[in-house]
Short mmCIF file of C-alpha atoms and ligand atoms in Angstrom, two decimals:
data_model
loop_
_atom_site.label_atom_id
_atom_site.label_comp_id
_atom_site.label_asym_id
_atom_site.label_seq_id
_atom_site.Cartn_x
_atom_site.Cartn_y
_atom_site.Cartn_z
CA MET A 22 -59.08 2.48 -31.77
CA ASN A 23 -60.12 0.60 -29.33
CA SER A 24 -62.97 -2.33 -30.47
CA ILE A 25 -66.32 -2.37 -29.31
CA TRP A 26 -65.54 -6.08 -27.81
CA ASN A 27 -62.44 -3.55 -25.60
CA SER A 28 -65.39 -1.42 -24.37
CA ALA A 29 -67.24 -4.22 -22.75
CA GLN A 30 -65.95 -4.56 -18.16
CA LYS A 31 -62.66 -7.36 -18.63
CA LEU A 32 -61.62 -9.31 -15.17
CA LYS A 33 -58.86 -8.07 -13.95
CA PHE A 34 -56.39 -10.55 -12.61
CA ASP A 35 -52.90 -9.51 -9.79
CA GLU A 36 -49.35 -9.62 -11.15
CA MET A 37 -47.32 -13.02 -10.05
CA GLY A 38 -45.22 -12.28 -6.51
CA ALA A 39 -42.91 -14.18 -6.08
CA ASP A 40 -40.98 -17.85 -8.19
CA ILE A 41 -43.48 -20.14 -8.95
CA LYS A 42 -43.50 -24.22 -9.48
CA THR A 43 -46.46 -24.77 -11.64
CA ASP A 44 -46.97 -28.36 -14.08
CA VAL A 45 -47.63 -26.89 -17.37
CA LEU A 46 -47.43 -22.73 -18.17
CA ILE A 47 -49.02 -20.90 -20.47
CA ILE A 48 -47.50 -17.30 -21.94
CA GLY A 49 -50.25 -15.04 -23.38
CA GLY A 50 -53.49 -14.26 -22.59
CA GLY A 51 -55.92 -13.80 -25.96
CA MET A 52 -58.11 -16.89 -26.74
CA CYS A 53 -55.84 -19.43 -27.51
CA GLY A 54 -53.42 -19.35 -24.36
CA ILE A 55 -56.87 -18.73 -22.47
CA LEU A 56 -58.41 -21.45 -24.01
CA CYS A 57 -55.27 -24.34 -23.08
CA ALA A 58 -55.45 -23.50 -19.88
CA TYR A 59 -59.60 -23.60 -19.55
CA MET A 60 -59.03 -27.27 -21.41
CA LEU A 61 -56.61 -28.71 -18.74
CA ASN A 62 -57.81 -26.77 -16.31
CA ASP A 63 -60.88 -28.99 -16.41
CA ALA A 64 -58.72 -32.50 -17.31
CA GLY A 65 -57.41 -31.85 -13.63
CA VAL A 66 -54.36 -30.48 -15.29
CA ASP A 67 -52.20 -28.28 -12.47
CA CYS A 68 -51.37 -24.94 -14.71
CA VAL A 69 -50.78 -20.91 -14.49
CA LEU A 70 -51.12 -18.31 -17.27
CA VAL A 71 -49.14 -15.36 -17.60
CA GLU A 72 -50.41 -12.32 -20.04
CA ALA A 73 -47.69 -9.44 -20.97
CA SER A 74 -50.66 -6.64 -20.22
CA GLU A 75 -54.40 -7.55 -19.66
CA ILE A 76 -56.14 -10.36 -20.96
CA CYS A 77 -57.14 -10.09 -24.32
CA SER A 78 -54.39 -6.69 -24.73
CA GLY A 79 -53.67 -8.86 -27.90
CA THR A 80 -55.92 -9.62 -31.25
CA THR A 81 -58.29 -11.12 -29.64
CA GLY A 82 -59.70 -7.67 -28.10
CA LYS A 83 -60.10 -7.02 -32.33
CA THR A 84 -61.03 -9.72 -33.60
CA THR A 85 -64.22 -10.18 -35.59
CA ALA A 86 -65.23 -12.54 -34.02
CA LYS A 87 -66.94 -15.16 -36.33
CA ILE A 88 -67.07 -18.66 -35.54
CA THR A 89 -66.51 -20.39 -38.97
CA LEU A 90 -65.55 -24.06 -40.50
CA GLN A 91 -65.17 -21.83 -44.07
CA HIS A 92 -61.92 -20.25 -43.82
CA GLY A 93 -61.10 -18.42 -46.80
CA LEU A 94 -61.34 -21.14 -50.06
CA ILE A 95 -59.30 -23.54 -47.39
CA TYR A 96 -60.46 -26.90 -49.12
CA SER A 97 -58.83 -26.75 -51.96
CA LYS A 98 -55.91 -24.33 -51.45
CA ILE A 99 -54.75 -28.10 -48.31
CA ILE A 100 -56.43 -30.09 -51.57
CA ASP A 101 -54.03 -28.81 -54.41
CA LYS A 102 -51.18 -28.68 -52.04
CA TYR A 103 -51.53 -32.15 -50.00
CA GLY A 104 -54.16 -34.03 -51.32
CA THR A 105 -57.86 -34.47 -50.42
CA ASP A 106 -57.53 -37.04 -47.12
CA ALA A 107 -54.94 -33.58 -45.73
CA ALA A 108 -58.35 -31.45 -46.23
CA GLN A 109 -61.03 -33.64 -45.02
CA LEU A 110 -58.21 -34.08 -41.71
CA TYR A 111 -58.87 -30.36 -41.43
CA TYR A 112 -62.29 -30.16 -42.22
CA HIS A 113 -62.35 -33.16 -39.50
CA SER A 114 -60.62 -31.19 -36.93
CA GLN A 115 -61.88 -27.89 -37.28
CA ARG A 116 -65.26 -29.45 -36.67
CA SER A 117 -64.79 -30.91 -33.44
CA ALA A 118 -63.54 -26.99 -32.66
CA PHE A 119 -66.77 -25.27 -33.35
CA ASP A 120 -68.13 -27.61 -32.22
CA LYS A 121 -67.39 -27.48 -28.42
CA MET A 122 -66.58 -24.16 -29.21
CA CYS A 123 -70.00 -23.29 -30.27
CA ALA A 124 -71.68 -25.71 -27.14
CA LEU A 125 -69.61 -23.11 -24.66
CA ALA A 126 -70.38 -20.23 -26.64
CA SER A 127 -74.19 -20.68 -26.62
CA LYS A 128 -74.64 -21.57 -22.91
CA ILE A 129 -72.49 -19.07 -21.47
CA ASP A 130 -72.33 -15.25 -24.21
CA ASP A 131 -76.05 -13.60 -24.49
CA ASP A 132 -73.98 -12.98 -28.32
CA PHE A 133 -73.73 -15.85 -29.48
CA ASN A 134 -75.74 -16.81 -32.40
CA TRP A 135 -76.34 -18.88 -35.81
CA CYS A 136 -75.97 -17.73 -38.91
CA ASP A 137 -74.83 -18.22 -42.46
CA SER A 138 -72.02 -18.07 -43.52
CA PHE A 139 -70.23 -17.19 -46.92
CA VAL A 140 -66.97 -16.30 -49.11
CA TYR A 141 -67.37 -14.44 -52.28
CA SER A 142 -65.35 -13.79 -55.30
CA LEU A 143 -66.16 -10.30 -56.88
CA ASN A 144 -65.32 -11.48 -59.92
CA ASP A 145 -63.75 -15.29 -60.37
CA ARG A 146 -66.80 -17.93 -60.31
CA THR A 147 -64.73 -20.42 -60.65
CA VAL A 148 -62.23 -20.41 -57.49
CA ILE A 149 -66.15 -19.85 -56.36
CA GLU A 150 -66.70 -22.87 -58.13
CA ARG A 151 -63.88 -24.97 -57.55
CA GLU A 152 -63.62 -24.10 -52.87
CA ILE A 153 -67.56 -25.67 -53.30
CA GLY A 154 -66.32 -28.88 -55.64
CA ALA A 155 -63.78 -29.83 -52.32
CA MET A 156 -66.36 -28.93 -49.81
CA GLN A 157 -68.88 -31.83 -51.00
CA LYS A 158 -65.88 -34.29 -51.73
CA ILE A 159 -64.95 -34.52 -47.75
CA GLY A 160 -68.58 -34.21 -46.67
CA CYS A 161 -69.25 -30.45 -45.94
CA ASP A 162 -72.12 -29.14 -46.58
CA ALA A 163 -72.38 -26.00 -48.95
CA THR A 164 -74.47 -24.19 -51.86
CA PHE A 165 -73.59 -21.78 -54.68
CA THR A 166 -75.82 -18.87 -55.28
CA ARG A 167 -75.55 -15.55 -55.32
CA LYS A 168 -77.89 -13.76 -53.14
CA THR A 169 -76.29 -12.10 -50.76
CA GLU A 170 -76.87 -9.16 -47.92
CA LEU A 171 -73.79 -7.79 -49.49
CA PRO A 172 -74.20 -3.75 -51.42
CA PHE A 173 -72.86 -5.62 -54.78
CA ASP A 174 -72.97 -7.44 -56.91
CA ILE A 175 -71.04 -10.26 -56.45
CA ALA A 176 -69.71 -13.33 -59.03
CA GLY A 177 -70.68 -15.97 -56.70
CA ALA A 178 -70.00 -16.82 -52.40
CA VAL A 179 -69.47 -20.09 -51.33
CA LYS A 180 -72.60 -20.80 -48.69
CA VAL A 181 -72.44 -22.65 -45.20
CA LYS A 182 -75.48 -22.53 -42.54
CA ASN A 183 -75.74 -22.06 -39.59
CA GLN A 184 -72.16 -21.25 -38.41
CA ALA A 185 -72.26 -18.46 -35.50
CA GLN A 186 -70.66 -15.40 -34.49
CA PHE A 187 -70.16 -13.83 -30.55
CA HIS A 188 -68.65 -11.80 -28.56
CA PRO A 189 -64.51 -12.79 -27.35
CA ILE A 190 -64.78 -10.56 -24.12
CA LYS A 191 -67.89 -11.46 -22.91
CA PHE A 192 -67.09 -15.60 -24.01
CA ILE A 193 -63.58 -15.31 -22.00
CA ASN A 194 -64.68 -14.14 -19.22
CA ALA A 195 -67.01 -16.55 -18.67
CA ILE A 196 -64.41 -18.70 -18.68
CA ALA A 197 -61.49 -17.67 -16.62
CA SER A 198 -62.39 -16.77 -13.88
CA ASN A 199 -62.16 -19.87 -12.21
CA LEU A 200 -57.92 -20.31 -14.01
CA LYS A 201 -54.76 -19.70 -12.11
CA ILE A 202 -53.75 -16.17 -14.31
CA TYR A 203 -51.04 -13.21 -13.63
CA GLU A 204 -51.60 -10.35 -15.85
CA ASN A 205 -49.40 -7.55 -16.18
CA THR A 206 -46.22 -10.55 -15.99
CA LYS A 207 -43.96 -11.09 -19.42
CA VAL A 208 -41.57 -12.97 -20.56
CA LEU A 209 -38.67 -12.52 -20.62
CA GLU A 210 -35.85 -15.58 -21.29
CA PHE A 211 -36.57 -19.38 -21.49
CA GLY A 212 -34.20 -21.70 -20.32
CA GLY A 213 -36.19 -25.04 -20.70
CA ASN A 214 -37.94 -26.05 -16.83
CA TYR A 215 -37.91 -22.29 -16.35
CA VAL A 216 -38.72 -18.79 -18.07
CA LYS A 217 -37.56 -15.06 -16.47
CA THR A 218 -40.09 -12.79 -16.12
CA ASN A 219 -39.93 -9.60 -14.79
CA ARG A 220 -41.60 -10.51 -11.79
CA GLY A 221 -39.12 -13.15 -11.20
CA LYS A 222 -39.06 -17.73 -12.24
CA ILE A 223 -41.23 -20.12 -12.85
CA TYR A 224 -40.50 -23.34 -13.18
CA ALA A 225 -42.89 -25.75 -15.15
CA LYS A 226 -42.42 -29.36 -16.80
CA LYS A 227 -44.49 -27.91 -19.81
CA ILE A 228 -44.92 -24.53 -21.21
CA ILE A 229 -47.33 -22.82 -24.10
CA VAL A 230 -46.64 -20.25 -26.42
CA ALA A 231 -49.53 -18.44 -26.87
CA THR A 232 -48.16 -15.16 -27.27
CA HIS A 233 -49.97 -15.46 -30.86
CA PHE A 234 -45.97 -14.76 -32.66
CA PRO A 235 -44.08 -17.34 -30.79
CA LEU A 236 -41.58 -15.05 -28.97
CA PHE A 237 -38.16 -17.82 -28.80
CA ASN A 238 -36.38 -17.38 -31.72
CA LYS A 239 -33.45 -19.99 -31.13
CA HIS A 240 -35.29 -23.13 -31.08
CA GLY A 241 -38.37 -23.77 -34.86
CA ALA A 242 -37.34 -20.68 -36.60
CA TYR A 243 -40.80 -18.79 -37.00
CA PHE A 244 -39.69 -15.80 -37.60
CA ALA A 245 -39.11 -17.30 -41.01
CA LYS A 246 -42.50 -19.22 -41.32
CA MET A 247 -44.71 -16.93 -40.23
CA TYR A 248 -45.13 -13.09 -41.61
CA GLN A 249 -48.06 -10.87 -39.73
CA HIS A 250 -50.67 -9.24 -41.77
CA ARG A 251 -52.47 -6.22 -40.51
CA SER A 252 -57.12 -4.92 -41.08
CA TYR A 253 -58.86 -2.90 -40.11
CA VAL A 254 -62.11 -2.87 -38.81
CA LEU A 255 -65.12 -0.11 -38.85
CA ALA A 256 -68.31 0.28 -36.42
CA LEU A 257 -70.81 1.75 -38.61
CA LYS A 258 -74.52 2.94 -36.90
CA ASN A 259 -77.20 3.22 -39.64
CA ALA A 260 -75.88 1.03 -41.89
CA GLN A 261 -78.60 -1.36 -43.86
CA LYS A 262 -78.83 -4.25 -41.63
CA ILE A 263 -77.08 -7.18 -42.36
CA SER A 264 -77.63 -10.96 -40.86
CA GLY A 265 -74.86 -13.25 -42.18
CA MET A 266 -71.73 -13.14 -41.61
CA TYR A 267 -68.84 -11.98 -45.36
CA VAL A 268 -65.94 -12.36 -46.38
CA ASP A 269 -64.17 -12.30 -49.47
CA GLU A 270 -62.14 -15.03 -51.11
CA ASP A 271 -59.74 -11.82 -52.15
CA LYS A 272 -56.91 -11.26 -48.94
CA LYS A 273 -56.61 -7.93 -49.13
CA GLY A 274 -61.52 -7.63 -49.74
CA LEU A 275 -63.67 -6.35 -47.59
CA SER A 276 -65.27 -8.03 -44.44
CA PHE A 277 -69.26 -7.95 -42.93
CA ARG A 278 -71.17 -9.14 -39.53
CA GLY A 279 -73.24 -7.42 -37.59
CA TYR A 280 -72.95 -6.90 -34.05
CA ASN A 281 -76.96 -5.28 -32.42
CA ASN A 282 -77.52 -2.34 -34.64
CA LEU A 283 -74.06 -2.51 -36.18
CA LEU A 284 -72.25 -3.39 -39.19
CA LEU A 285 -68.78 -4.01 -38.29
CA LEU A 286 -66.89 -3.89 -41.67
CA GLY A 287 -63.08 -4.85 -42.08
CA GLY A 288 -60.96 -4.67 -44.99
CA GLY A 289 -57.50 -2.30 -45.99
CA SER A 290 -56.02 -5.17 -45.28
CA HIS A 291 -51.37 -5.52 -46.35
CA ARG A 292 -48.35 -6.96 -44.99
CA THR A 293 -47.59 -5.60 -41.58
CA GLY A 294 -44.99 -2.45 -42.61
CA LYS A 295 -46.29 -2.23 -46.18
CA LYS A 296 -48.65 -0.22 -47.54
CA GLY A 297 -51.87 -1.22 -47.50
CA GLY A 298 -56.27 1.48 -48.19
CA ASN A 299 -55.76 1.12 -44.27
CA TRP A 300 -59.21 2.56 -42.64
CA GLN A 301 -59.36 5.56 -45.60
CA GLU A 302 -60.34 2.80 -47.56
CA LEU A 303 -63.14 1.50 -45.80
CA LYS A 304 -64.46 5.30 -45.68
CA ILE A 305 -65.08 4.85 -48.93
CA VAL A 306 -66.39 1.93 -49.22
CA ALA A 307 -69.09 3.41 -46.52
CA ASP A 308 -69.36 6.56 -48.10
CA LYS A 309 -70.37 4.86 -50.95
CA TYR A 310 -72.76 2.23 -49.90
CA TYR A 311 -73.57 3.13 -46.52
CA PRO A 312 -74.46 7.09 -46.73
CA HIS A 313 -76.74 7.36 -44.04
CA ALA A 314 -73.93 5.45 -41.75
CA HIS A 315 -71.55 7.05 -39.15
CA GLU A 316 -68.36 5.65 -37.51
CA VAL A 317 -68.40 4.83 -34.23
CA ALA A 318 -65.66 2.69 -33.25
CA LYS A 319 -62.91 1.93 -35.49
CA TRP A 320 -59.74 -0.40 -34.83
CA ALA A 321 -56.76 -2.30 -36.31
CA THR A 322 -55.16 -5.78 -35.85
CA GLN A 323 -52.81 -8.48 -37.49
CA ASP A 324 -52.36 -12.06 -37.07
CA CYS A 325 -50.12 -14.68 -38.01
CA MET A 326 -50.07 -16.31 -41.46
CA THR A 327 -48.02 -19.21 -42.12
CA LEU A 328 -46.31 -21.05 -45.61
CA ASP A 329 -49.02 -23.13 -45.82
CA ASP A 330 -52.43 -21.79 -44.34
CA MET A 331 -52.15 -24.30 -41.34
CA PRO A 332 -51.73 -23.35 -38.46
CA TYR A 333 -48.79 -24.06 -35.88
CA ILE A 334 -49.80 -26.29 -33.42
CA GLY A 335 -48.42 -28.85 -31.00
CA ARG A 336 -43.34 -29.02 -30.34
CA TYR A 337 -42.25 -25.91 -31.04
CA SER A 338 -39.21 -27.91 -32.69
CA LYS A 339 -38.49 -31.19 -32.58
CA THR A 340 -35.44 -30.77 -29.99
CA THR A 341 -37.51 -28.75 -27.24
CA PRO A 342 -39.83 -31.62 -26.15
CA ASN A 343 -41.58 -29.46 -23.49
CA LEU A 344 -41.98 -26.70 -24.96
CA TYR A 345 -45.06 -26.30 -27.49
CA VAL A 346 -46.73 -24.28 -29.21
CA ALA A 347 -50.18 -22.74 -31.18
CA THR A 348 -49.68 -20.12 -34.66
CA GLY A 349 -50.63 -18.37 -37.36
CA PHE A 350 -54.56 -19.03 -37.32
CA ASN A 351 -54.30 -16.90 -39.99
CA LYS A 352 -56.66 -14.89 -40.24
CA TRP A 353 -59.66 -17.84 -38.83
CA GLY A 354 -58.18 -18.04 -34.99
CA MET A 355 -61.90 -18.14 -33.44
CA THR A 356 -62.09 -22.03 -34.03
CA SER A 357 -58.59 -23.65 -34.53
CA SER A 358 -57.18 -21.77 -30.48
CA MET A 359 -60.73 -24.37 -29.40
CA LEU A 360 -58.70 -26.37 -31.55
CA SER A 361 -55.36 -26.29 -30.35
CA ALA A 362 -56.43 -26.21 -26.87
CA MET A 363 -57.68 -29.53 -27.04
CA MET A 364 -55.01 -31.31 -29.22
CA LEU A 365 -51.96 -30.16 -26.38
CA ARG A 366 -54.34 -31.48 -23.86
CA ASP A 367 -54.17 -34.17 -25.63
CA MET A 368 -50.21 -33.95 -26.07
CA ILE A 369 -49.12 -33.07 -22.95
CA CYS A 370 -52.37 -36.14 -21.33
CA GLU A 371 -49.98 -38.58 -23.30
CA ARG A 372 -53.57 -39.25 -25.05
CA GLU A 373 -53.68 -40.40 -29.07
CA ASN A 374 -54.50 -37.20 -31.13
CA GLU A 375 -54.99 -38.11 -35.03
CA TYR A 376 -54.32 -34.15 -35.50
CA THR A 377 -51.24 -33.91 -34.66
CA LYS A 378 -48.80 -34.65 -38.25
CA LEU A 379 -51.15 -32.35 -39.28
CA TYR A 380 -50.53 -29.37 -37.25
CA SER A 381 -47.31 -30.18 -36.65
CA PRO A 382 -45.37 -27.08 -36.83
CA SER A 383 -41.93 -29.12 -38.22
CA ARG A 384 -43.85 -30.29 -41.22
CA SER A 385 -42.07 -29.33 -44.67
CA VAL A 386 -41.37 -25.40 -45.04
CA LEU A 387 -40.88 -25.18 -49.04
CA HIS A 388 -43.73 -23.81 -50.06
CA MET A 389 -43.23 -20.32 -52.44
CA GLN A 390 -44.56 -18.26 -48.83
CA LEU A 391 -41.06 -18.96 -47.11
CA ALA A 392 -38.52 -17.26 -50.52
CA ILE A 393 -40.81 -14.28 -50.09
CA ASN A 394 -40.87 -13.39 -46.21
CA LEU A 395 -36.77 -14.16 -46.90
CA PHE A 396 -36.49 -11.87 -49.17
CA GLU A 397 -38.51 -9.20 -47.33
CA THR A 398 -36.04 -10.44 -43.97
CA THR A 399 -32.81 -9.79 -46.34
CA LYS A 400 -33.68 -6.80 -48.00
CA ASN A 401 -34.77 -5.41 -44.16
CA LEU A 402 -32.08 -6.23 -42.88
CA PHE A 403 -29.64 -4.78 -45.55
CA THR A 404 -31.38 -0.49 -45.74
CA PHE A 405 -29.78 0.94 -43.84
CA THR A 406 -31.80 3.58 -41.98
CA LYS A 407 -33.26 4.14 -38.47
CA PRO A 408 -34.79 2.85 -36.22
CA ARG A 409 -34.33 -0.78 -35.97
CA CYS A 410 -36.47 -3.73 -34.31
CA PRO A 411 -35.16 -4.82 -31.63
CA HIS A 412 -36.52 -8.63 -32.62
CA LEU A 413 -34.22 -9.54 -35.52
CA GLY A 414 -32.52 -5.54 -36.08
CA CYS A 415 -34.90 -5.48 -39.49
CA ALA A 416 -35.41 -1.38 -40.38
CA LEU A 417 -38.16 -0.68 -39.48
CA LYS A 418 -41.59 1.19 -41.13
CA TYR A 419 -43.23 4.27 -40.11
CA ASN A 420 -47.16 3.99 -40.39
CA LYS A 421 -48.56 7.38 -40.65
CA GLN A 422 -52.81 6.48 -40.83
CA GLU A 423 -51.49 4.71 -37.18
CA ARG A 424 -48.28 6.75 -36.44
CA SER A 425 -46.49 3.59 -35.23
CA TRP A 426 -43.59 1.56 -36.05
CA ASP A 427 -43.93 -1.52 -37.76
CA CYS A 428 -41.37 -4.21 -39.27
CA PRO A 429 -42.11 -5.82 -42.53
CA CYS A 430 -40.23 -8.38 -41.44
CA HIS A 431 -42.01 -9.76 -38.19
CA GLY A 432 -44.83 -7.71 -37.67
CA SER A 433 -43.33 -6.28 -34.33
CA ARG A 434 -44.77 -2.65 -34.16
CA PHE A 435 -44.35 0.61 -31.64
CA ASP A 436 -45.86 3.49 -31.13
CA SER A 437 -44.38 7.22 -31.74
CA ASP A 438 -42.03 6.51 -28.14
CA GLY A 439 -41.00 3.23 -28.87
CA LYS A 440 -43.01 1.10 -27.23
CA LEU A 441 -43.85 -2.10 -27.31
CA LEU A 442 -46.95 -2.35 -29.39
CA ASP A 443 -47.43 -6.11 -30.79
CA ASN A 444 -44.43 -9.06 -30.73
CA PRO A 445 -42.80 -11.19 -32.00
CA ALA A 446 -40.05 -8.09 -30.53
CA THR A 447 -39.88 -8.14 -26.69
CA ASP A 448 -38.36 -3.92 -26.24
CA ASP A 449 -39.19 -0.93 -26.82
CA ILE A 450 -37.17 0.97 -28.50
CA VAL A 451 -35.26 4.14 -27.75
CA LEU A 452 -36.67 6.73 -30.78
CA ASP A 453 -34.04 9.56 -31.98
C1 FAD B 505 -58.52 -8.36 -38.46
C2 FAD B 505 -58.70 -9.80 -37.72
C3 FAD B 505 -59.88 -9.85 -37.64
C4 FAD B 505 -60.59 -11.54 -37.45
N1 FAD B 505 -61.73 -12.17 -36.98
C5 FAD B 505 -61.99 -13.47 -36.94
C6 FAD B 505 -63.04 -13.86 -37.28
O1 FAD B 505 -63.42 -12.90 -37.44
N2 FAD B 505 -62.88 -15.75 -37.09
C7 FAD B 505 -62.15 -16.10 -36.34
O2 FAD B 505 -61.99 -16.67 -36.85
N3 FAD B 505 -60.57 -14.95 -36.10
C8 FAD B 505 -60.22 -13.99 -36.75
N4 FAD B 505 -59.63 -13.22 -36.72
C9 FAD B 505 -58.08 -13.82 -36.37
C10 FAD B 505 -58.45 -14.48 -34.12
O3 FAD B 505 -58.94 -12.97 -33.97
C11 FAD B 505 -56.85 -14.65 -34.20
O4 FAD B 505 -56.18 -15.59 -34.69
C12 FAD B 505 -57.02 -15.50 -32.73
O5 FAD B 505 -57.42 -13.84 -31.81
C13 FAD B 505 -55.31 -15.27 -32.57
O6 FAD B 505 -55.48 -14.85 -30.74
P1 FAD B 505 -54.53 -15.68 -29.81
O7 FAD B 505 -54.64 -16.33 -28.54
O8 FAD B 505 -52.87 -16.61 -30.54
O9 FAD B 505 -53.56 -14.09 -29.73
P2 FAD B 505 -54.39 -13.21 -28.56
O10 FAD B 505 -54.80 -12.65 -28.75
O11 FAD B 505 -52.74 -11.52 -29.99
O12 FAD B 505 -52.90 -13.65 -27.25
C14 FAD B 505 -51.58 -13.14 -27.32
C15 FAD B 505 -51.77 -12.59 -26.17
O13 FAD B 505 -49.80 -13.50 -25.92
C16 FAD B 505 -49.69 -11.83 -24.97
N5 FAD B 505 -48.24 -12.09 -25.11
C17 FAD B 505 -46.63 -11.32 -25.71
N6 FAD B 505 -45.20 -11.63 -25.44
C18 FAD B 505 -46.22 -11.99 -23.99
C19 FAD B 505 -44.92 -12.77 -24.03
N7 FAD B 505 -43.76 -12.23 -24.04
N8 FAD B 505 -45.64 -12.60 -21.66
C20 FAD B 505 -45.85 -12.86 -21.69
N9 FAD B 505 -48.03 -12.30 -22.18
C21 FAD B 505 -47.67 -11.95 -23.66
C22 FAD B 505 -50.10 -10.56 -25.38
O14 FAD B 505 -49.90 -9.31 -24.47
C23 FAD B 505 -51.44 -10.99 -25.74
O15 FAD B 505 -52.47 -10.91 -25.38
C24 FAD B 505 -59.32 -12.34 -36.62
C25 FAD B 505 -57.90 -11.74 -37.22
C26 FAD B 505 -58.07 -10.65 -37.17
C27 FAD B 505 -56.57 -9.88 -37.97
#
């Protein structure tokens, strides 16, 4: 169940030994937290990062690591919800993060390479044409194609040239070595100008929460504004070589990229705690289209999905001026982590940033997805089965494929002994 990235040697850091003071505390050592620490350190800000386990032990270690401006059909979705100016701002913000990410990764990660990116539809040419229209309207170069390296026919694809793919752990190893990081140091409680951890207290003027799903429930209502979506990946040897990066526009569709002599096939997705295709679906696809291939690794992970498909980056809530958050990357966290690091550095250093309003975590919640999230939570709160999730008390569902207890409300997960696997819960559960 280990990803191919996680088999690379990772940097190691000590745990925190005593109470400390810092100007900025960053909680969470994934792509987002580490990039925040890197950018703040680069700006001369005194900062410390704490990680509950090992760095990149969360979603970052199990990503598919495509660096792209193509986030599904995001541009037509933003135009529908917020208009063309907002879509253009989203594009410019992601473009600046993409450029920064590629400039850095191309220097330090020998697995970085440029390639074309495709978002395809199996049977709906119109959604593809609409997305191309939306992208062209805001000045992003995108073209229509039906010619791909995929082993099946498609109705059409949006093609964007000169995107990139990389190795997330090699990248993180190169940028994290000079940063002040404590591993195995888990934040338990927020106290205003300090946090309590399992290793003592940390006093900080400003705090960034980069824990994937934000961990403080009293502020920001993230439990209503987000849910988690789980996906599965197979690494296949002897499959047809693929040089581009592909993803189905349908949330439940497939994803493809190559890495050295491997094909990374993703899919089987579902809301965490619900039924889905899992690896089984991917194995059927692999048997059908790549009969000579064999599996060398498989893994699964999940990402936080927002109400309007755009991340939450900025002040954690209106009532917590020194608490910041970066979350809800909707499975496009490589550019959005860099964007978070650039925006939060500017906010902390009191510099202007033109994207703060667009990504404000306090923006309107009036979207259909809010009703779905609230319905799921209510349903599972009033399902009287055990075990319960220590996060907010929802009934957990057993996931046979991964032998885990998963929460359909907010996505916390526990192994078959009750040990915490994925947040927002912070505690293990006791199983009868
Ligand atoms: C299957 C899949 C494929 C993906 N592929 C792509 C892709 O190709 N391109 C792309 O752009 N995006 C992709 N994404 C999205 C991207 O991988 C994520 O958005 C990104 O890795 C999230 O990074 P993060 O730092 O926010 O979270 P994480 O990597 O999960 O890091 C959060 C860290 O916080 C720590 N933590 C949690 N609680 C505490 C606490 N209380 N105290 C201290 N530390 C704590 C955790 O241990 C963890 O290490 C994919 C997502 C999925 C699910």
